[in-house]
PDB file of C-alpha atoms in Angstrom:
ATOM      1  CA  UNK A 270     -28.121  -1.384  18.867  1.00 73.00           C
ATOM      2  CA  UNK A 271     -26.649  -0.469  16.198  1.00 86.00           C
ATOM      3  CA  UNK A 272     -27.200   1.993  12.998  1.00 91.00           C
ATOM      4  CA  UNK A 273     -25.500   3.441   9.627  1.00 94.00           C
ATOM      5  CA  UNK A 274     -24.895   7.025   9.962  1.00 95.00           C
ATOM      6  CA  UNK A 275     -24.587   9.261   7.992  1.00 95.00           C
ATOM      7  CA  UNK A 276     -22.362  12.296   7.500  1.00 96.00           C
ATOM      8  CA  UNK A 277     -23.994  15.474   7.247  1.00 95.00           C
ATOM      9  CA  UNK A 278     -22.288  17.751   5.169  1.00 95.00           C
ATOM     10  CA  UNK A 279     -20.488  21.006   5.261  1.00 97.00           C
ATOM     11  CA  UNK A 280     -19.777  20.272   9.694  1.00 97.00           C
ATOM     12  CA  UNK A 281     -16.643  19.965  10.493  1.00 97.00           C
ATOM     13  CA  UNK A 282     -15.728  17.885  14.103  1.00 98.00           C
ATOM     14  CA  UNK A 283     -16.736  14.832  13.793  1.00 98.00           C
ATOM     15  CA  UNK A 284     -17.526  14.451  17.579  1.00 97.00           C
ATOM     16  CA  UNK A 285     -20.878  16.571  17.401  1.00 96.00           C
ATOM     17  CA  UNK A 286     -24.017  14.668  17.047  1.00 94.00           C
ATOM     18  CA  UNK A 287     -24.983  16.999  14.721  1.00 94.00           C
ATOM     19  CA  UNK A 288     -22.240  16.349  12.529  1.00 96.00           C
ATOM     20  CA  UNK A 289     -23.626  13.099  11.409  1.00 96.00           C
ATOM     21  CA  UNK A 290     -27.687  11.994  10.554  1.00 94.00           C
ATOM     22  CA  UNK A 291     -29.458   8.400  10.224  1.00 91.00           C
ATOM     23  CA  UNK A 292     -32.338   6.508   8.365  1.00 78.00           C
ATOM     24  CA  UNK A 293     -34.261   7.993  10.617  1.00 66.00           C
ATOM     25  CA  UNK A 294     -36.102  11.361   9.189  1.00 66.00           C
ATOM     26  CA  UNK A 295     -34.295  13.927  11.728  1.00 69.00           C
ATOM     27  CA  UNK A 296     -32.134  11.926  13.590  1.00 75.00           C
ATOM     28  CA  UNK A 297     -28.902  12.856  14.404  1.00 81.00           C
ATOM     29  CA  UNK A 298     -26.503  11.240  16.638  1.00 88.00           C
ATOM     30  CA  UNK A 299     -22.477  10.779  16.680  1.00 93.00           C
ATOM     31  CA  UNK A 300     -20.940   7.010  15.812  1.00 94.00           C
ATOM     32  CA  UNK A 301     -20.029   4.375  18.624  1.00 96.00           C
ATOM     33  CA  UNK A 302     -18.731   1.258  18.114  1.00 97.00           C
ATOM     34  CA  UNK A 303     -21.013  -1.496  16.012  1.00 97.00           C
ATOM     35  CA  UNK A 304     -21.725   1.518  14.506  1.00 96.00           C
ATOM     36  CA  UNK A 305     -21.512   1.208  10.178  1.00 97.00           C
ATOM     37  CA  UNK A 306     -20.382   4.300   8.746  1.00 97.00           C
ATOM     38  CA  UNK A 307     -20.967   6.597   5.405  1.00 97.00           C
ATOM     39  CA  UNK A 308     -19.799   9.023   4.558  1.00 97.00           C
ATOM     40  CA  UNK A 309     -21.518   9.722   0.936  1.00 96.00           C
ATOM     41  CA  UNK A 310     -21.180  13.365   0.511  1.00 96.00           C
ATOM     42  CA  UNK A 311     -19.739  17.281   1.222  1.00 97.00           C
ATOM     43  CA  UNK A 312     -15.500  18.381   0.590  1.00 98.00           C
ATOM     44  CA  UNK A 313     -15.725  19.291   4.279  1.00 98.00           C
ATOM     45  CA  UNK A 314     -12.692  19.710   5.932  1.00 98.00           C
ATOM     46  CA  UNK A 315     -12.841  18.040  10.046  1.00 98.00           C
ATOM     47  CA  UNK A 316     -10.172  18.459  12.182  1.00 98.00           C
ATOM     48  CA  UNK A 317     -11.594  18.994  15.255  1.00 98.00           C
ATOM     49  CA  UNK A 318     -12.994  15.507  17.169  1.00 98.00           C
ATOM     50  CA  UNK A 319     -10.392  13.024  15.419  1.00 98.00           C
ATOM     51  CA  UNK A 320      -9.355  10.893  18.568  1.00 98.00           C
ATOM     52  CA  UNK A 321     -12.149   8.302  18.318  1.00 97.00           C
ATOM     53  CA  UNK A 322      -9.619   5.161  19.097  1.00 96.00           C
ATOM     54  CA  UNK A 323     -12.171   3.834  21.699  1.00 96.00           C
ATOM     55  CA  UNK A 324     -15.097   3.468  19.092  1.00 97.00           C
ATOM     56  CA  UNK A 325     -15.252  -0.262  16.581  1.00 97.00           C
ATOM     57  CA  UNK A 326     -17.155   0.526  13.820  1.00 97.00           C
ATOM     58  CA  UNK A 327     -18.523  -1.941  12.416  1.00 98.00           C
ATOM     59  CA  UNK A 328     -17.182  -0.500   8.762  1.00 98.00           C
ATOM     60  CA  UNK A 329     -16.346   2.924   7.533  1.00 98.00           C
ATOM     61  CA  UNK A 330     -16.572   4.011   3.825  1.00 98.00           C
ATOM     62  CA  UNK A 331     -16.468   6.785   2.339  1.00 98.00           C
ATOM     63  CA  UNK A 332     -18.296   7.227  -0.609  1.00 98.00           C
ATOM     64  CA  UNK A 333     -17.453   8.045  -4.636  1.00 98.00           C
ATOM     65  CA  UNK A 334     -18.922  11.315  -4.845  1.00 97.00           C
ATOM     66  CA  UNK A 335     -17.308  13.566  -1.996  1.00 98.00           C
ATOM     67  CA  UNK A 336     -14.148  15.009  -1.378  1.00 98.00           C
ATOM     68  CA  UNK A 337     -13.639  15.709   1.974  1.00 98.00           C
ATOM     69  CA  UNK A 338     -10.697  16.317   3.225  1.00 98.00           C
ATOM     70  CA  UNK A 339     -10.087  14.474   7.849  1.00 98.00           C
ATOM     71  CA  UNK A 340      -7.544  14.882   9.666  1.00 98.00           C
ATOM     72  CA  UNK A 341      -2.762  16.249   9.283  1.00 97.00           C
ATOM     73  CA  UNK A 342       0.165  14.717  10.289  1.00 94.00           C
ATOM     74  CA  UNK A 343      -0.485  13.911  13.751  1.00 95.00           C
ATOM     75  CA  UNK A 344      -3.788  14.353  13.923  1.00 97.00           C
ATOM     76  CA  UNK A 345      -5.130  11.685  12.183  1.00 98.00           C
ATOM     77  CA  UNK A 346      -8.310  10.528  12.652  1.00 98.00           C
ATOM     78  CA  UNK A 347      -7.932   7.126  15.026  1.00 98.00           C
ATOM     79  CA  UNK A 348     -11.203   5.740  15.239  1.00 98.00           C
ATOM     80  CA  UNK A 349     -11.663   0.811  14.381  1.00 98.00           C
ATOM     81  CA  UNK A 350     -13.414  -1.140  12.708  1.00 98.00           C
ATOM     82  CA  UNK A 351     -13.869  -4.535  12.805  1.00 97.00           C
ATOM     83  CA  UNK A 352     -15.187  -4.890   9.146  1.00 97.00           C
ATOM     84  CA  UNK A 353     -13.568  -3.229   6.774  1.00 98.00           C
ATOM     85  CA  UNK A 354     -12.320   0.505   5.755  1.00 98.00           C
ATOM     86  CA  UNK A 355     -13.390   1.180   2.173  1.00 98.00           C
ATOM     87  CA  UNK A 356     -11.782   4.750   0.732  1.00 98.00           C
ATOM     88  CA  UNK A 357     -12.839   5.596  -2.827  1.00 98.00           C
ATOM     89  CA  UNK A 358     -13.737   9.609  -1.859  1.00 98.00           C
ATOM     90  CA  UNK A 359     -13.318  11.461  -5.579  1.00 98.00           C
ATOM     91  CA  UNK A 360     -10.401  13.869  -3.971  1.00 98.00           C
ATOM     92  CA  UNK A 361      -9.607  14.755  -1.230  1.00 98.00           C
ATOM     93  CA  UNK A 362      -7.163  13.425   1.537  1.00 98.00           C
ATOM     94  CA  UNK A 363      -7.799  11.251   5.178  1.00 98.00           C
ATOM     95  CA  UNK A 364      -5.189  10.865   8.259  1.00 98.00           C
ATOM     96  CA  UNK A 365      -6.133   7.748   9.347  1.00 98.00           C
ATOM     97  CA  UNK A 366      -4.725   5.267  12.544  1.00 98.00           C
ATOM     98  CA  UNK A 367      -6.475   1.930  13.721  1.00 98.00           C
ATOM     99  CA  UNK A 368      -6.979   3.259  16.584  1.00 97.00           C
ATOM    100  CA  UNK A 369      -7.635   0.335  20.361  1.00 96.00           C
ATOM    101  CA  UNK A 370      -9.551  -2.639  18.515  1.00 96.00           C
ATOM    102  CA  UNK A 371      -7.740  -2.071  15.475  1.00 97.00           C
ATOM    103  CA  UNK A 372      -9.007  -2.929  11.739  1.00 98.00           C
ATOM    104  CA  UNK A 373      -9.741  -5.539   9.906  1.00 98.00           C
ATOM    105  CA  UNK A 374      -9.026  -4.635   6.633  1.00 98.00           C
ATOM    106  CA  UNK A 375      -8.481  -1.369   4.166  1.00 98.00           C
ATOM    107  CA  UNK A 376      -9.678  -0.848   0.581  1.00 98.00           C
ATOM    108  CA  UNK A 377      -8.236   1.992  -1.131  1.00 98.00           C
ATOM    109  CA  UNK A 378      -9.248   3.144  -4.454  1.00 98.00           C
ATOM    110  CA  UNK A 379      -9.843   6.587  -4.726  1.00 98.00           C
ATOM    111  CA  UNK A 380      -9.600   8.524  -8.234  1.00 96.00           C
ATOM    112  CA  UNK A 381      -8.365  11.847  -6.776  1.00 97.00           C
ATOM    113  CA  UNK A 382      -7.760  11.095  -3.284  1.00 98.00           C
ATOM    114  CA  UNK A 383      -4.676  10.933  -0.891  1.00 98.00           C
ATOM    115  CA  UNK A 384      -5.033   8.379   1.354  1.00 98.00           C
ATOM    116  CA  UNK A 385      -2.389   8.339   4.039  1.00 98.00           C
ATOM    117  CA  UNK A 386      -1.307   5.443   6.752  1.00 98.00           C
ATOM    118  CA  UNK A 387       0.167   6.879  10.084  1.00 97.00           C
ATOM    119  CA  UNK A 388      -0.079   4.090  13.016  1.00 96.00           C
ATOM    120  CA  UNK A 389      -1.669   1.076  14.580  1.00 96.00           C
ATOM    121  CA  UNK A 390      -2.840  -2.393  13.939  1.00 96.00           C
ATOM    122  CA  UNK A 391      -4.528  -3.070  10.198  1.00 96.00           C
ATOM    123  CA  UNK A 392      -5.258  -7.039  10.695  1.00 95.00           C
ATOM    124  CA  UNK A 393      -5.552  -8.079   6.342  1.00 94.00           C
ATOM    125  CA  UNK A 394      -5.797  -7.884   3.588  1.00 96.00           C
ATOM    126  CA  UNK A 395      -4.521  -4.277   2.020  1.00 98.00           C
ATOM    127  CA  UNK A 396      -5.829  -3.008  -1.328  1.00 98.00           C
ATOM    128  CA  UNK A 397      -5.480  -0.568  -3.037  1.00 98.00           C
ATOM    129  CA  UNK A 398      -5.719   1.074  -6.202  1.00 98.00           C
ATOM    130  CA  UNK A 399      -5.129   4.243  -5.817  1.00 98.00           C
ATOM    131  CA  UNK A 400      -2.264   6.834  -3.967  1.00 98.00           C
ATOM    132  CA  UNK A 401      -1.773   5.456  -1.076  1.00 98.00           C
ATOM    133  CA  UNK A 402       1.313   6.232   1.778  1.00 98.00           C
ATOM    134  CA  UNK A 403       1.897   3.836   4.266  1.00 97.00           C
ATOM    135  CA  UNK A 404       4.168   5.939   6.792  1.00 95.00           C
ATOM    136  CA  UNK A 405       6.804   4.476   9.348  1.00 91.00           C
ATOM    137  CA  UNK A 406       4.282   4.883  12.431  1.00 93.00           C
ATOM    138  CA  UNK A 407       2.567   2.499  10.260  1.00 95.00           C
ATOM    139  CA  UNK A 408       3.315  -1.653  11.014  1.00 92.00           C
ATOM    140  CA  UNK A 409       2.327  -4.155   8.205  1.00 94.00           C
ATOM    141  CA  UNK A 410       3.273  -6.978   9.969  1.00 92.00           C
ATOM    142  CA  UNK A 411       1.856 -10.410   8.523  1.00 91.00           C
ATOM    143  CA  UNK A 412       0.356  -8.253   6.341  1.00 94.00           C
ATOM    144  CA  UNK A 413      -0.847  -9.364   3.113  1.00 96.00           C
ATOM    145  CA  UNK A 414      -0.619  -5.457   0.477  1.00 97.00           C
ATOM    146  CA  UNK A 415      -1.974  -6.431  -2.542  1.00 97.00           C
ATOM    147  CA  UNK A 416      -1.491  -3.732  -5.711  1.00 98.00           C
ATOM    148  CA  UNK A 417      -3.514  -2.971  -8.796  1.00 98.00           C
ATOM    149  CA  UNK A 418      -3.265  -0.618 -11.646  1.00 96.00           C
ATOM    150  CA  UNK A 419      -3.686   3.430 -11.054  1.00 97.00           C
ATOM    151  CA  UNK A 420      -2.096   2.933  -7.739  1.00 98.00           C
ATOM    152  CA  UNK A 421       0.408   5.174  -6.548  1.00 97.00           C
ATOM    153  CA  UNK A 422       2.051   3.730  -3.011  1.00 97.00           C
ATOM    154  CA  UNK A 423       5.320   4.359  -0.759  1.00 96.00           C
ATOM    155  CA  UNK A 424       6.161   2.119   1.548  1.00 94.00           C
ATOM    156  CA  UNK A 425       8.025   3.696   4.841  1.00 91.00           C
ATOM    157  CA  UNK A 426      10.722   2.153   6.744  1.00 87.00           C
ATOM    158  CA  UNK A 427      10.180   0.142   9.517  1.00 86.00           C
ATOM    159  CA  UNK A 428      11.417  -2.602  11.267  1.00 83.00           C
ATOM    160  CA  UNK A 429       8.273  -5.152  11.085  1.00 85.00           C
ATOM    161  CA  UNK A 430       7.678  -8.700  13.286  1.00 84.00           C
ATOM    162  CA  UNK A 431       5.931  -9.848  10.874  1.00 88.00           C
ATOM    163  CA  UNK A 432       7.463 -10.195   7.243  1.00 87.00           C
ATOM    164  CA  UNK A 433       4.573  -8.488   4.753  1.00 92.00           C
ATOM    165  CA  UNK A 434       3.288 -10.013   1.838  1.00 94.00           C
ATOM    166  CA  UNK A 435       4.099  -8.046  -1.329  1.00 96.00           C
ATOM    167  CA  UNK A 436       2.072  -8.690  -4.724  1.00 97.00           C
ATOM    168  CA  UNK A 437       1.614  -6.455  -7.313  1.00 97.00           C
ATOM    169  CA  UNK A 438       0.326  -6.660 -10.857  1.00 96.00           C
ATOM    170  CA  UNK A 439      -0.514  -3.103 -11.468  1.00 97.00           C
ATOM    171  CA  UNK A 440       0.107   0.123 -10.666  1.00 98.00           C
ATOM    172  CA  UNK A 441       3.965   2.147  -9.420  1.00 98.00           C
ATOM    173  CA  UNK A 442       5.213   0.946  -6.133  1.00 97.00           C
ATOM    174  CA  UNK A 443       8.505   2.163  -3.480  1.00 94.00           C
ATOM    175  CA  UNK A 444       9.067  -0.253  -1.499  1.00 91.00           C
ATOM    176  CA  UNK A 445      10.862   1.158   2.040  1.00 88.00           C
ATOM    177  CA  UNK A 446      10.670  -1.694   3.671  1.00 84.00           C
ATOM    178  CA  UNK A 447      14.191  -4.088   4.889  1.00 76.00           C
ATOM    179  CA  UNK A 448      12.005  -7.273   4.630  1.00 82.00           C
ATOM    180  CA  UNK A 449       9.056  -8.951   3.141  1.00 85.00           C
ATOM    181  CA  UNK A 450       7.647 -11.927  -0.115  1.00 91.00           C
ATOM    182  CA  UNK A 451       7.306 -10.245  -3.161  1.00 94.00           C
ATOM    183  CA  UNK A 452       4.891 -11.409  -6.341  1.00 96.00           C
ATOM    184  CA  UNK A 453       5.072  -8.163  -9.237  1.00 97.00           C
ATOM    185  CA  UNK A 454       2.749  -9.398 -12.115  1.00 97.00           C
ATOM    186  CA  UNK A 455       2.448  -6.045 -13.425  1.00 97.00           C
ATOM    187  CA  UNK A 456       2.953  -2.284 -12.757  1.00 97.00           C
ATOM    188  CA  UNK A 457       6.454  -0.375 -11.869  1.00 97.00           C
ATOM    189  CA  UNK A 458       8.529  -1.732  -8.841  1.00 96.00           C
ATOM    190  CA  UNK A 459      10.755  -0.157  -6.745  1.00 94.00           C
ATOM    191  CA  UNK A 460      13.023  -1.533  -4.235  1.00 91.00           C
ATOM    192  CA  UNK A 461      15.160   1.740  -2.000  1.00 83.00           C
ATOM    193  CA  UNK A 462      16.015   1.069   1.906  1.00 71.00           C
ATOM    194  CA  UNK A 463      18.006   3.820   3.004  1.00 64.00           C
ATOM    195  CA  UNK A 464      19.175   2.899   6.984  1.00 62.00           C
ATOM    196  CA  UNK A 465      18.612  -0.802   6.025  1.00 67.00           C
ATOM    197  CA  UNK A 466      19.295  -2.596   2.598  1.00 71.00           C
ATOM    198  CA  UNK A 467      16.454  -4.754   1.345  1.00 76.00           C
ATOM    199  CA  UNK A 468      16.217  -8.317   2.775  1.00 80.00           C
ATOM    200  CA  UNK A 469      14.299 -10.314   0.323  1.00 86.00           C
ATOM    201  CA  UNK A 470      13.481 -14.044   0.788  1.00 89.00           C
ATOM    202  CA  UNK A 471      12.129 -14.459  -2.229  1.00 93.00           C
ATOM    203  CA  UNK A 472      10.878 -12.221  -5.084  1.00 95.00           C
ATOM    204  CA  UNK A 473       8.680 -13.573  -7.926  1.00 97.00           C
ATOM    205  CA  UNK A 474       8.432 -11.573 -11.434  1.00 97.00           C
ATOM    206  CA  UNK A 475       5.886 -12.148 -14.098  1.00 96.00           C
ATOM    207  CA  UNK A 476       4.905 -10.848 -17.172  1.00 96.00           C
ATOM    208  CA  UNK A 477       5.984  -6.687 -18.837  1.00 96.00           C
ATOM    209  CA  UNK A 478       6.252  -5.530 -14.534  1.00 97.00           C
ATOM    210  CA  UNK A 479       9.609  -3.126 -13.970  1.00 97.00           C
ATOM    211  CA  UNK A 480      11.387  -4.361 -11.374  1.00 96.00           C
ATOM    212  CA  UNK A 481      13.709  -1.740  -9.906  1.00 95.00           C
ATOM    213  CA  UNK A 482      16.345  -3.162  -6.643  1.00 93.00           C
ATOM    214  CA  UNK A 483      18.759   0.192  -5.282  1.00 89.00           C
ATOM    215  CA  UNK A 484      20.758  -2.121  -2.740  1.00 85.00           C
ATOM    216  CA  UNK A 485      20.649  -5.073  -0.402  1.00 86.00           C
ATOM    217  CA  UNK A 486      19.837  -9.166  -0.872  1.00 89.00           C
ATOM    218  CA  UNK A 487      17.598 -11.189  -2.292  1.00 93.00           C
ATOM    219  CA  UNK A 488      17.965 -15.265  -1.780  1.00 94.00           C
ATOM    220  CA  UNK A 489      15.918 -16.381  -4.641  1.00 96.00           C
ATOM    221  CA  UNK A 490      15.334 -14.270  -7.666  1.00 96.00           C
ATOM    222  CA  UNK A 491      12.273 -16.617 -10.008  1.00 97.00           C
ATOM    223  CA  UNK A 492      11.618 -14.723 -12.783  1.00 96.00           C
ATOM    224  CA  UNK A 493      11.123 -17.716 -15.665  1.00 94.00           C
ATOM    225  CA  UNK A 494       7.824 -15.931 -17.307  1.00 94.00           C
ATOM    226  CA  UNK A 495       9.281 -12.258 -17.014  1.00 96.00           C
ATOM    227  CA  UNK A 496       8.497 -10.295 -19.828  1.00 95.00           C
ATOM    228  CA  UNK A 497       9.404  -7.053 -19.025  1.00 96.00           C
ATOM    229  CA  UNK A 498      13.362  -5.076 -17.236  1.00 96.00           C
ATOM    230  CA  UNK A 499      14.791  -5.924 -13.697  1.00 96.00           C
ATOM    231  CA  UNK A 500      17.039  -3.685 -13.593  1.00 95.00           C
ATOM    232  CA  UNK A 501      20.280  -4.358 -10.077  1.00 93.00           C
ATOM    233  CA  UNK A 502      21.235  -1.581  -9.875  1.00 88.00           C
ATOM    234  CA  UNK A 503      23.645  -0.279  -6.561  1.00 82.00           C
ATOM    235  CA  UNK A 504      25.285  -3.412  -3.792  1.00 86.00           C
ATOM    236  CA  UNK A 505      23.232  -5.528  -4.493  1.00 91.00           C
ATOM    237  CA  UNK A 506      23.473  -9.791  -3.918  1.00 92.00           C
ATOM    238  CA  UNK A 507      21.530 -12.621  -5.226  1.00 95.00           C
ATOM    239  CA  UNK A 508      21.364 -15.708  -3.916  1.00 96.00           C
ATOM    240  CA  UNK A 509      19.663 -17.793  -6.045  1.00 97.00           C
ATOM    241  CA  UNK A 510      18.281 -17.116  -9.166  1.00 96.00           C
ATOM    242  CA  UNK A 511      15.937 -18.250 -12.559  1.00 95.00           C
ATOM    243  CA  UNK A 512      15.654 -16.198 -15.413  1.00 94.00           C
ATOM    244  CA  UNK A 513      13.281 -17.104 -18.868  1.00 93.00           C
ATOM    245  CA  UNK A 514      14.612 -15.490 -22.533  1.00 91.00           C
ATOM    246  CA  UNK A 515      12.344 -12.980 -22.683  1.00 92.00           C
ATOM    247  CA  UNK A 516      13.106 -10.589 -20.242  1.00 94.00           C
ATOM    248  CA  UNK A 517      16.087  -7.793 -19.993  1.00 95.00           C
ATOM    249  CA  UNK A 518      18.240  -7.461 -16.700  1.00 95.00           C
ATOM    250  CA  UNK A 519      20.066  -4.708 -16.600  1.00 94.00           C
ATOM    251  CA  UNK A 520      22.586  -5.279 -14.144  1.00 92.00           C
ATOM    252  CA  UNK A 521      25.425  -3.402 -11.992  1.00 90.00           C
ATOM    253  CA  UNK A 522      28.991  -3.801 -11.919  1.00 88.00           C
ATOM    254  CA  UNK A 523      28.668  -4.129  -7.993  1.00 89.00           C
ATOM    255  CA  UNK A 524      25.844  -7.140  -7.773  1.00 92.00           C
ATOM    256  CA  UNK A 525      26.710 -10.825  -6.717  1.00 94.00           C
ATOM    257  CA  UNK A 526      25.117 -13.602  -8.184  1.00 95.00           C
ATOM    258  CA  UNK A 527      26.744 -15.642  -5.111  1.00 96.00           C
ATOM    259  CA  UNK A 528      25.313 -18.171  -6.942  1.00 97.00           C
ATOM    260  CA  UNK A 529      25.005 -18.826 -10.619  1.00 94.00           C
ATOM    261  CA  UNK A 530      21.611 -17.853 -12.763  1.00 93.00           C
ATOM    262  CA  UNK A 531      19.096 -21.475 -13.712  1.00 92.00           C
ATOM    263  CA  UNK A 532      18.651 -19.686 -17.443  1.00 91.00           C
ATOM    264  CA  UNK A 533      15.162 -20.782 -19.382  1.00 88.00           C
ATOM    265  CA  UNK A 534      14.703 -21.523 -22.964  1.00 78.00           C
ATOM    266  CA  UNK A 535      16.493 -20.518 -26.467  1.00 60.00           C
ATOM    267  CA  UNK A 536      17.907 -17.359 -27.935  1.00 52.00           C
ATOM    268  CA  UNK A 537      20.330 -17.066 -30.882  1.00 44.00           C
ATOM    269  CA  UNK A 538      23.459 -15.400 -29.351  1.00 47.00           C
ATOM    270  CA  UNK A 539      22.989 -17.891 -26.407  1.00 49.00           C
ATOM    271  CA  UNK A 540      21.619 -21.779 -25.068  1.00 52.00           C
ATOM    272  CA  UNK A 541      19.281 -19.807 -22.233  1.00 60.00           C
ATOM    273  CA  UNK A 542      17.657 -17.270 -20.449  1.00 70.00           C
ATOM    274  CA  UNK A 543      17.569 -12.543 -20.474  1.00 81.00           C
ATOM    275  CA  UNK A 544      18.820 -10.187 -22.455  1.00 85.00           C
ATOM    276  CA  UNK A 545      21.881  -8.964 -19.980  1.00 86.00           C
ATOM    277  CA  UNK A 546      22.558  -5.583 -20.527  1.00 84.00           C
ATOM    278  CA  UNK A 547      25.421  -3.420 -17.954  1.00 79.00           C
ATOM    279  CA  UNK A 548      26.081   0.094 -16.017  1.00 72.00           C
ATOM    280  CA  UNK A 549      28.656   0.600 -14.160  1.00 60.00           C
ATOM    281  CA  UNK A 550      31.230  -0.542 -15.460  1.00 50.00           C
TER     282      UNK A 550
END
C-alpha cells in the first residue's frame, strides 16, 4: 500500500528502516515504489545506501527547513519518480541520478542549496530558480529547461538525441550544449561550447535579457522585441536575423551574417534596427 515516509534527522544511511518514519506513531520503514517521500528536517550527510534505482516513488520533496548533503560525484542518489522531484532545501547539496524508471519532472528552487544532475532520464520539464548543474552525463533529449529569476545554471556538454527547448526569464545560465531552441526574455545567457560549436535552429531574445554567443551558428536570431544587449563574440554565423530599435548588438569582426539582417523601428541615425558596436577590430 502506498504511503508517505519522512526522513528522520541525525540518520546517515538512506537504506535503513530506522532512517524513515511514517505518519503512524512509532512506525519505521524504508521507502519503496509508489511511496511519497518528504525530507523536512536535519542537516545530515548521507553517503550510504543511495543506490535505489529500482525504487519508483510517487514524489520526492526535499522541503524548506532542512539542509541535507546527499551523495557525491560518482556516488549519487539514484532513484525514480512517477511524479516530481522537488528540491527546496535551505542549504546543502544533492547529487541526483534518475533511476531505471526515470523521473517525470524536476523543480529546483532552493535558496542556498546546490543540485547536481548526473545521469538517467528526466521525462518532462526541468524548472529552476536556484543553483543547478546539469553534467555531461545527464541527457536533456526532448526536455524543456525553464530558468527563472534567482537561478544559477550550468548545462555542460552532451550531444542530445532530440534538441531540448530552453526558456529563460531571469537568472544566469551558461549553455554548453551543441544544439537547442532558445527563448530568452530576461536574465543573462552565455552560449559557449568547447568541443563543438553552438548550432541553434532558433533563438528569440526579448526584453532586457543579455545574450552572449562565443562560437557557433544560429539559423534564426529574432531580437525584434529585445531591449538589452546581444554580444556576438567570436566565430559566430547568423543565417537570418531580425533586430528592433532598442537592442544593442556588440559584434566581433569574425561574426558573419549570411543574409542581411532585417531591421525594425526607426532611429535618428539610421533607417531602423539596433545600436551597433564592434570589438576585435
